[in-house]
Amino acid sequence: MRWQSGPARSPFLGSSCMTSSSISPTPASPSAAPPAAPQASIPAPDPVAERPTVGRRQLVVIFSGLILCMVLSSLDQSIVNTALPRMASDLGGLAHLSWVVTAFMLCSTIVTPIYGRLSDMFGRRRFLVLAITLFVGASMLCGVAQNMGELIAFRALQGLGGGGLMTLSQTVISDVVGPRERVRYQGYFTGAFAFSAIAGPLVGGGLTQTLSWRWVFYVNIPIGLLALALILIGLKPTPQAQKRRRQIDWLGAALLALATGTALLLFSWGGSEFAWASPTAAALGLAALAIFALFVWRERSVAEPMVDLGLFRIRSFTVGAVAMGCMSFAMMGSNVFLPTYFQLVLGLEPASSGFMLLPQIAAMLISSILGGRLSANLGRPKLFMVAGILLEALGLALYAVFAFSGAGIPFFLGARFVIGFGMGVAMPNATVIVQNAVPRGTMGVATSSMSSARSLGGALGVSVSGGLMAAHLASGLSALPGLDPRSLLSGGVTAISGLSDGVRAQVAQAFGHAIGYSFLTGTCVMILALVLALSLRGTELGTDRAAPAGKPAPAA
């Protein structure tokens, strides 16, 4: 089929949307009847359905609402942590404080693939509206919580909304722009994530100090309401002609939620709440495997599965999702333990160690926007994904070398910039490779599956890196005479500051070497991601064209 059109320029750097009136397709031969596809197969992406179909003004409204959703989702990950000590002081329940974070993370990870599948079946708009409404309503409830139990319960409810914000935003923008322009907009989303990482601790600390910790939740309300209004105005409901009776696989959804939740608890608590060699860890691991096996059996036996397992036969989808999990593994492992190095080895204050993140975030913000534009112009997302992963692996290797050698602050600042630049380039291109590999009917579940891989990879990265660091640290401290490794591990900076200069230097060296092993682990995982990315084929992007005249816009 041949298309003739003139592009209508998007207000966002390029020809991301086209007018439908300027297209006239050459009709196919009436005698060419397409063969029936096997029931279990995944169809190739439809070149007509993949075309952008919204006007420029409508795209501005939709994108503005989506970017606010991304800010809401990513800001919550950094703004709440700053206020945790004050929450514990006001509400009590210090022993359960970690559940303020865990409840949100657990619930959001569980519902992410469910949002993706249901949006594929019934349209994006209603579920994005539901996610925003739940998030904003739960934010208000968190702000009025009177005890730690209420706060944890409301954070779980907030997670049920938060699980749909990021994945549906990434999916909706891919519905309304063409394949070539997706990488540009995913780059903007990555930039918004980077901006929120900078703004979150500053805004959270300022609100907590000047007003109250409750305002770290209240601040979500005006942002969420504005996002909701823009989505309701710009994103049209699913056309009535495209609606049909669908059968929801609730049992599959329940099994998927149980398997994901059990695995996440194992990765999050292993090595901290219980030892990896404990019966608890074994029970959780076996339970996760058993439930996952039941989930696979269930999905193979139903007509409309929650996750179509045929997606995993698409190489670009599988490689992209696994590579994203590897990136999250390496990045979370390094970001958690690098502040420990700064404080325990280099002797920085917590506030100063927090500012050490700025080069990485600044590089990520710059590279995500510029890299997205350049990748969209060249149409070669694999090239940029490989380059980004290579930079991340290089940065982590530099972390390891500097940690083993006891290098100072300037060396780590340079390595942070390298890693941030790589993240800003690799992540949006990996997302686009996954989305462009699947048909529109499975776009939601494909994007949400990648988000789940990212969450599980991050949790696994923290657990594995932490376990390796703890093992090497215990070995290093046990070699020092007259020291109690357990008291040093539990006492942290306070315990180390009370040691003599000579002993403190030896302990700092032991910490540096142990943390270096966690960076080395991340480097190995990133090399695996690099090998997987190099194996990709056929990821080049064509030129975007609009949908045929007279055809309705795709389901939103």
XYZ file of C-alpha atoms in Angstrom:
556
model
C 0.000 0.000 0.000
C 1.398 3.428 -0.945
C 0.719 6.656 0.860
C 0.994 10.254 -0.268
C 0.863 12.961 2.338
C 2.338 16.215 3.517
C 3.277 16.336 7.181
C 1.753 18.814 9.571
C 4.459 20.019 11.931
C 4.088 19.222 15.629
C 4.705 21.935 18.230
C 7.053 19.444 19.880
C 10.130 19.335 17.660
C 9.164 17.464 14.544
C 6.412 15.879 12.520
C 4.792 13.798 15.215
C 1.212 14.224 14.125
C -0.423 14.356 10.708
C -3.743 15.544 9.375
C -6.002 12.757 8.247
C -7.521 14.700 5.371
C -4.357 14.686 3.255
C -4.030 10.913 2.854
C -5.358 8.766 0.105
C -4.427 5.101 0.149
C -4.222 2.936 -2.913
C -6.885 0.248 -2.362
C -5.830 -3.359 -2.182
C -7.004 -5.857 -4.742
C -10.423 -7.292 -3.765
C -9.270 -10.761 -4.721
C -6.379 -10.752 -2.276
C -8.026 -12.231 0.791
C -5.715 -12.393 3.769
C -5.141 -15.845 5.260
C -6.588 -16.563 8.673
C -4.083 -16.133 11.473
C -3.608 -18.862 14.062
C -5.516 -18.178 17.246
C -2.473 -18.071 19.503
C -0.244 -15.968 17.244
C 0.655 -12.303 17.708
C -0.018 -10.293 14.531
C 2.606 -7.955 13.175
C 2.060 -4.247 13.846
C -0.548 -2.848 11.463
C 1.073 -0.046 9.429
C -2.234 1.807 9.182
C -3.167 1.518 12.850
C 0.310 2.713 13.825
C -0.111 6.086 12.116
C -0.669 9.221 14.233
C -4.231 10.512 14.005
C -4.589 13.543 16.302
C -4.259 17.193 15.421
C -1.573 19.486 16.738
C -3.689 21.264 19.344
C -5.131 18.011 20.631
C -1.616 16.565 20.883
C -0.465 19.563 22.940
C -3.305 19.032 25.421
C -2.768 15.263 25.642
C 0.996 15.524 26.015
C 0.681 18.209 28.710
C -1.601 15.957 30.734
C 0.673 12.950 30.260
C 3.817 14.807 31.297
C 2.040 15.890 34.489
C 1.140 12.242 35.142
C 4.802 11.313 34.728
C 5.814 14.075 37.150
C 3.261 12.812 39.687
C 4.539 9.251 39.425
C 8.265 10.008 39.514
C 8.035 12.833 42.065
C 6.399 10.527 44.586
C 9.433 8.228 44.486
C 11.731 10.966 45.810
C 9.588 13.470 47.688
C 8.199 11.087 50.329
C 11.556 9.690 51.494
C 12.647 13.127 52.690
C 9.705 13.377 55.082
C 9.866 9.846 56.537
C 11.667 10.802 59.795
C 9.101 13.530 60.547
C 6.237 11.121 59.809
C 7.631 8.647 62.316
C 8.034 11.427 64.890
C 4.436 12.647 64.535
C 2.604 9.343 64.050
C 4.802 6.879 65.933
C 5.309 3.351 64.642
C 8.983 3.730 63.744
C 9.326 -0.059 63.447
C 6.840 -0.056 60.563
C 8.155 3.053 58.793
C 9.611 1.104 55.864
C 6.091 -0.035 54.962
C 5.247 3.538 53.961
C 7.509 2.939 50.954
C 7.027 -0.819 50.594
C 3.205 -0.678 50.515
C 3.229 1.806 47.654
C 5.898 -0.058 45.695
C 4.226 -3.437 46.162
C 0.743 -2.340 45.104
C 1.924 -0.253 42.160
C 4.057 -3.097 40.792
C 1.213 -5.613 41.160
C -1.379 -3.575 39.260
C 0.900 -2.260 36.484
C 0.422 -5.225 34.085
C -3.296 -5.306 34.880
C -3.657 -1.663 33.847
C -1.821 -2.440 30.638
C -4.005 -5.379 29.652
C -7.329 -3.781 30.575
C -6.394 -0.633 28.648
C -5.704 -2.804 25.598
C -9.155 -4.324 25.955
C -11.300 -1.323 26.869
C -9.302 1.795 25.968
C -6.664 3.896 27.723
C -8.746 6.898 28.752
C -10.959 5.351 31.408
C -8.081 3.594 33.148
C -5.801 6.621 33.073
C -8.634 8.659 34.588
C -9.111 5.928 37.208
C -5.381 5.908 38.028
C -5.221 9.699 38.445
C -8.379 9.741 40.568
C -7.126 6.986 42.867
C -3.717 8.637 43.219
C -5.114 12.087 43.997
C -7.780 10.777 46.383
C -5.296 8.596 48.232
C -2.855 11.530 48.433
C -5.514 13.530 50.269
C -6.142 10.599 52.624
C -2.400 10.222 53.302
C -2.287 13.876 54.254
C -4.973 13.455 56.917
C -3.716 10.121 58.318
C -3.731 10.040 62.133
C -1.518 7.020 62.767
C 1.049 4.872 61.000
C -1.453 2.125 60.194
C -3.723 4.561 58.352
C -0.799 6.075 56.474
C 0.410 2.661 55.296
C -3.110 1.668 54.182
C -3.577 4.923 52.274
C -0.142 4.558 50.685
C -1.199 1.121 49.434
C -4.309 2.717 47.892
C -2.104 5.407 46.377
C 0.041 2.666 44.850
C -3.027 1.197 43.138
C -3.334 4.492 41.279
C 0.378 5.095 40.849
C 0.816 1.769 39.070
C -1.122 3.097 36.094
C 0.301 6.610 35.812
C 3.682 5.918 34.238
C 2.882 2.875 32.119
C -0.360 4.329 30.706
C 1.324 7.669 29.964
C 4.031 5.876 27.990
C 1.379 3.832 26.191
C -0.999 6.698 25.357
C 1.702 8.839 23.758
C 2.603 5.869 21.561
C -1.033 5.675 20.484
C -1.198 9.288 19.319
C 2.210 9.727 17.636
C 3.878 7.598 14.991
C 6.606 4.992 15.535
C 9.436 7.320 14.532
C 8.336 10.114 16.861
C 7.802 7.864 19.885
C 11.453 8.006 20.873
C 11.318 11.812 20.947
C 8.419 11.852 23.375
C 9.761 8.988 25.484
C 12.891 11.134 25.798
C 10.761 13.962 27.187
C 9.289 11.532 29.715
C 12.765 10.440 30.795
C 13.682 14.122 31.154
C 10.625 14.672 33.347
C 11.700 11.724 35.472
C 15.180 13.245 35.839
C 13.730 16.653 36.749
C 11.523 15.072 39.410
C 14.534 13.274 40.883
C 16.163 16.686 41.436
C 13.041 18.509 42.562
C 11.655 15.771 44.841
C 14.135 15.954 47.731
C 14.267 19.772 47.544
C 10.484 20.192 47.462
C 9.931 17.492 50.084
C 12.466 18.976 52.448
C 11.133 22.496 51.958
C 7.495 21.531 52.490
C 8.313 19.414 55.537
C 10.399 22.144 57.141
C 8.171 25.143 56.401
C 4.684 23.603 56.532
C 4.316 19.922 57.446
C 5.142 16.462 56.108
C 1.474 16.229 55.153
C 2.107 18.677 52.314
C 4.304 16.193 50.452
C 0.962 14.482 49.747
C -1.225 17.576 49.400
C 1.047 18.918 46.645
C -0.158 16.048 44.428
C -3.754 17.306 44.455
C -3.500 20.432 42.220
C -1.048 18.714 39.846
C -3.298 15.664 39.598
C -6.467 17.675 39.049
C -4.824 19.672 36.259
C -3.583 16.447 34.632
C -7.070 14.944 34.943
C -8.679 17.962 33.276
C -6.227 17.907 30.376
C -6.710 14.168 29.819
C -10.503 14.483 29.870
C -10.352 17.335 27.367
C -7.705 16.006 25.000
C -7.991 12.221 25.062
C -11.193 11.047 23.388
C -13.136 7.972 24.574
C -12.969 4.689 22.708
C -15.171 4.905 19.597
C -18.404 2.992 20.129
C -17.848 1.009 16.950
C -14.672 -0.476 18.346
C -16.242 -1.672 21.579
C -17.229 -5.308 21.925
C -17.898 -7.709 24.722
C -14.612 -8.882 26.243
C -13.885 -11.563 28.803
C -11.510 -10.519 31.594
C -9.199 -13.201 32.929
C -9.607 -12.362 36.621
C -7.970 -15.591 37.775
C -4.939 -14.843 35.621
C -4.808 -11.322 37.036
C -4.925 -12.668 40.595
C -2.177 -15.225 39.914
C -0.019 -12.575 38.257
C -0.504 -10.217 41.211
C 0.403 -12.956 43.707
C 3.476 -14.084 41.748
C 4.739 -10.504 41.269
C 4.075 -9.520 44.874
C 5.774 -12.613 46.292
C 8.846 -12.147 44.081
C 9.043 -8.460 44.965
C 8.899 -9.177 48.695
C 11.609 -11.809 48.308
C 13.924 -9.451 46.417
C 13.169 -6.477 48.686
C 13.541 -8.231 52.057
C 16.108 -10.896 51.223
C 19.352 -10.159 53.034
C 17.756 -7.507 55.282
C 14.563 -8.775 56.930
C 15.721 -12.392 56.632
C 18.830 -14.201 55.424
C 18.942 -15.563 51.888
C 19.652 -19.034 53.258
C 16.692 -18.927 55.676
C 13.488 -21.015 55.463
C 11.522 -17.795 54.883
C 13.498 -16.981 51.760
C 13.134 -20.553 50.495
C 9.384 -20.517 51.128
C 8.890 -17.209 49.317
C 11.028 -18.350 46.386
C 9.190 -21.642 45.996
C 5.825 -19.917 46.345
C 6.728 -17.369 43.651
C 7.835 -20.124 41.251
C 4.745 -22.243 41.906
C 2.324 -19.347 41.440
C 4.129 -18.216 38.309
C 3.874 -21.757 36.880
C 0.122 -21.731 37.581
C -0.126 -18.337 35.890
C 1.607 -19.634 32.740
C -0.695 -22.674 32.677
C -3.722 -20.431 33.058
C -2.669 -18.029 30.293
C -2.181 -20.913 27.862
C -5.718 -22.179 28.446
C -7.905 -19.062 28.111
C -9.124 -17.256 25.009
C -8.210 -13.756 26.227
C -5.258 -14.078 28.606
C -4.126 -11.292 30.915
C -0.645 -11.499 29.338
C -0.409 -13.004 25.862
C 2.606 -15.301 26.138
C 3.064 -15.068 22.380
C 4.630 -11.658 22.977
C 7.717 -13.369 24.341
C 8.284 -14.981 20.947
C 8.911 -11.469 19.582
C 12.652 -11.057 20.014
C 12.682 -7.251 20.176
C 10.043 -7.260 22.908
C 11.807 -9.886 25.025
C 15.281 -8.416 24.612
C 14.045 -4.891 25.293
C 12.222 -5.897 28.477
C 15.148 -7.964 29.803
C 17.614 -5.199 28.949
C 15.454 -2.699 30.838
C 15.434 -5.014 33.855
C 19.234 -5.276 33.658
C 19.571 -1.484 33.522
C 17.322 -1.113 36.544
C 19.277 -3.831 38.393
C 22.574 -2.023 37.880
C 21.304 1.494 38.486
C 19.366 0.759 41.677
C 22.240 -1.235 43.107
C 24.681 1.609 42.518
C 22.376 4.448 43.567
C 21.607 2.791 46.907
C 25.211 2.085 47.916
C 27.042 5.059 46.428
C 25.795 7.453 49.173
C 27.092 4.896 51.690
C 30.518 5.174 50.081
C 30.406 8.961 50.159
C 29.480 9.080 53.857
C 31.413 6.141 55.321
C 34.531 6.223 53.143
C 34.873 9.849 52.052
C 33.302 11.311 55.206
C 30.677 13.500 53.517
C 27.571 14.731 55.304
C 24.222 13.289 54.134
C 23.193 16.570 52.497
C 26.489 16.808 50.602
C 26.249 13.203 49.437
C 22.770 13.947 48.113
C 24.107 16.761 45.935
C 26.551 14.274 44.398
C 23.553 12.959 42.416
C 23.181 16.228 40.485
C 25.724 15.477 37.679
C 23.965 12.201 36.878
C 20.519 13.792 36.834
C 21.690 16.785 34.786
C 23.334 14.506 32.209
C 20.214 12.319 32.092
C 17.996 15.378 31.532
C 20.162 16.689 28.692
C 20.795 13.383 26.933
C 17.173 12.202 27.112
C 15.909 15.266 25.238
C 18.752 15.687 22.752
C 19.172 11.938 22.264
C 15.439 11.545 21.657
C 15.485 14.198 18.946
C 18.551 12.759 17.230
C 17.247 9.183 17.412
C 13.908 10.256 15.927
C 15.697 12.009 13.064
C 17.957 9.057 12.274
C 15.362 6.345 12.976
C 17.897 3.962 14.551
C 16.902 3.328 18.186
C 19.157 0.265 18.512
C 22.245 2.401 17.862
C 21.329 4.782 20.677
C 20.261 2.010 23.045
C 23.597 0.223 22.556
C 25.547 3.462 23.002
C 23.640 4.288 26.192
C 24.132 0.834 27.699
C 27.836 0.977 26.821
C 28.159 4.305 28.658
C 26.327 2.903 31.686
C 28.615 -0.131 31.793
C 31.656 2.147 31.495
C 30.413 4.373 34.310
C 29.783 1.428 36.629
C 33.218 -0.007 35.837
C 34.707 3.370 36.764
C 32.712 3.265 40.024
C 34.279 -0.097 40.845
C 37.810 1.033 39.999
C 37.449 4.222 42.033
C 35.940 2.375 45.007
C 38.741 -0.220 45.061
C 41.401 2.506 44.778
C 39.814 4.901 47.284
C 39.452 7.699 44.709
C 38.088 11.096 45.696
C 35.003 13.096 44.816
C 35.989 14.520 41.367
C 36.465 11.036 39.912
C 32.987 9.940 41.011
C 31.412 13.135 39.692
C 32.797 12.362 36.241
C 31.582 8.755 36.422
C 28.123 9.932 37.496
C 27.918 12.179 34.461
C 28.840 9.254 32.173
C 26.175 7.023 33.727
C 23.516 9.724 33.588
C 24.234 10.410 29.941
C 23.948 6.706 29.161
C 20.668 6.326 31.053
C 19.091 9.283 29.259
C 19.959 7.781 25.881
C 19.274 4.084 26.525
C 15.991 4.065 28.449
C 13.651 5.887 26.010
C 15.060 3.972 23.039
C 14.555 0.643 24.823
C 10.935 1.606 25.461
C 10.377 2.491 21.824
C 11.977 -0.738 20.563
C 9.545 -2.731 22.704
C 6.521 -0.677 21.641
C 7.351 -0.728 17.945
C 7.773 -4.521 17.999
C 4.163 -5.248 19.023
C 0.771 -4.439 17.478
C -1.377 -1.712 18.969
C -3.752 -4.242 20.499
C -0.999 -5.392 22.872
C 0.776 -2.044 23.371
C -0.504 -1.632 26.920
C 0.488 -5.076 28.161
C 3.876 -4.801 26.403
C 4.674 -1.450 28.047
C 3.436 -2.601 31.445
C 5.452 -5.830 31.200
C 8.558 -3.742 30.627
C 7.668 -1.593 33.649
C 7.272 -4.730 35.772
C 10.667 -5.983 34.571
C 12.150 -2.632 35.573
C 10.626 -2.805 39.070
C 11.664 -6.408 39.685
C 15.135 -5.762 38.260
C 15.617 -2.815 40.601
C 14.507 -4.772 43.667
C 16.748 -7.682 42.690
C 19.660 -5.319 42.095
C 19.421 -3.836 45.576
C 19.153 -7.285 47.188
C 21.954 -8.985 45.264
C 24.323 -6.023 45.438
C 23.567 -5.602 49.127
C 24.150 -9.265 49.847
C 27.493 -9.291 48.049
C 28.561 -6.085 49.767
C 27.601 -7.429 53.207
C 29.476 -10.702 52.621
C 32.680 -8.989 51.471
C 32.386 -6.396 54.235
C 32.038 -9.046 56.949
C 35.095 -10.812 55.555
C 37.111 -7.599 55.453
C 36.165 -6.458 58.951
C 36.794 -9.860 60.507
C 40.421 -9.580 59.421
C 40.860 -6.470 61.593
C 41.743 -7.390 65.197
C 39.756 -6.015 68.110
C 36.667 -5.015 66.096
C 33.085 -6.235 66.271
C 31.770 -6.322 62.667
C 28.132 -6.467 63.807
C 28.410 -3.288 65.891
C 30.060 -1.456 63.004
C 27.396 -2.602 60.544
C 24.556 -1.563 62.822
C 26.190 1.639 64.061
C 27.177 3.001 60.641
C 28.756 6.457 60.567
C 28.377 6.989 64.323
C 30.252 3.788 65.203
C 33.034 4.464 62.708
C 33.566 8.071 63.847
C 34.428 6.850 67.337
C 37.399 4.799 66.134
C 40.998 5.957 66.123
C 42.376 7.438 62.913
C 44.389 4.369 61.948
C 41.581 1.901 62.589
C 39.026 4.171 60.938
C 41.128 4.255 57.759
C 41.251 0.449 57.680
C 37.504 0.187 58.225
C 36.856 2.764 55.499
C 39.028 0.754 53.128
C 37.033 -2.400 53.938
C 33.794 -0.554 53.206
C 35.208 0.823 49.955
C 36.276 -2.607 48.714
C 32.941 -4.177 49.685
C 30.957 -1.456 47.897
C 33.278 -1.868 44.912
C 32.082 -5.458 44.534
C 28.480 -4.237 44.292
C 29.519 -1.876 41.468
C 31.387 -4.710 39.772
C 28.219 -6.815 39.889
C 26.280 -4.020 38.217
C 28.963 -3.771 35.531
C 28.612 -7.474 34.713
C 24.835 -7.152 34.448
C 25.173 -4.159 32.120
C 27.562 -6.157 29.911
C 24.808 -8.794 29.656
C 22.366 -6.055 28.626
C 24.873 -4.853 26.025
C 25.193 -8.334 24.504
C 21.403 -8.632 24.331
C 21.053 -5.208 22.712
C 23.665 -6.027 20.081
C 21.631 -9.117 19.099
C 18.612 -7.025 18.048
C 17.684 -6.946 14.363
C 15.199 -4.945 12.326
C 14.630 -2.061 14.753
C 15.033 0.770 12.220
C 12.131 3.205 12.059
C 10.322 4.249 8.924
C 8.731 7.594 8.173
C 5.507 8.381 10.023
C 2.375 8.915 7.975
C -1.160 9.728 8.983
C -4.173 7.464 9.000
C -6.417 7.256 5.927
C -9.009 9.944 5.478
C -12.343 9.207 7.031
C -11.027 6.613 9.437
C -11.716 7.196 13.134
C -8.929 7.900 15.586
C -7.642 4.820 17.364
C -9.052 3.803 20.704
C -7.638 5.817 23.526
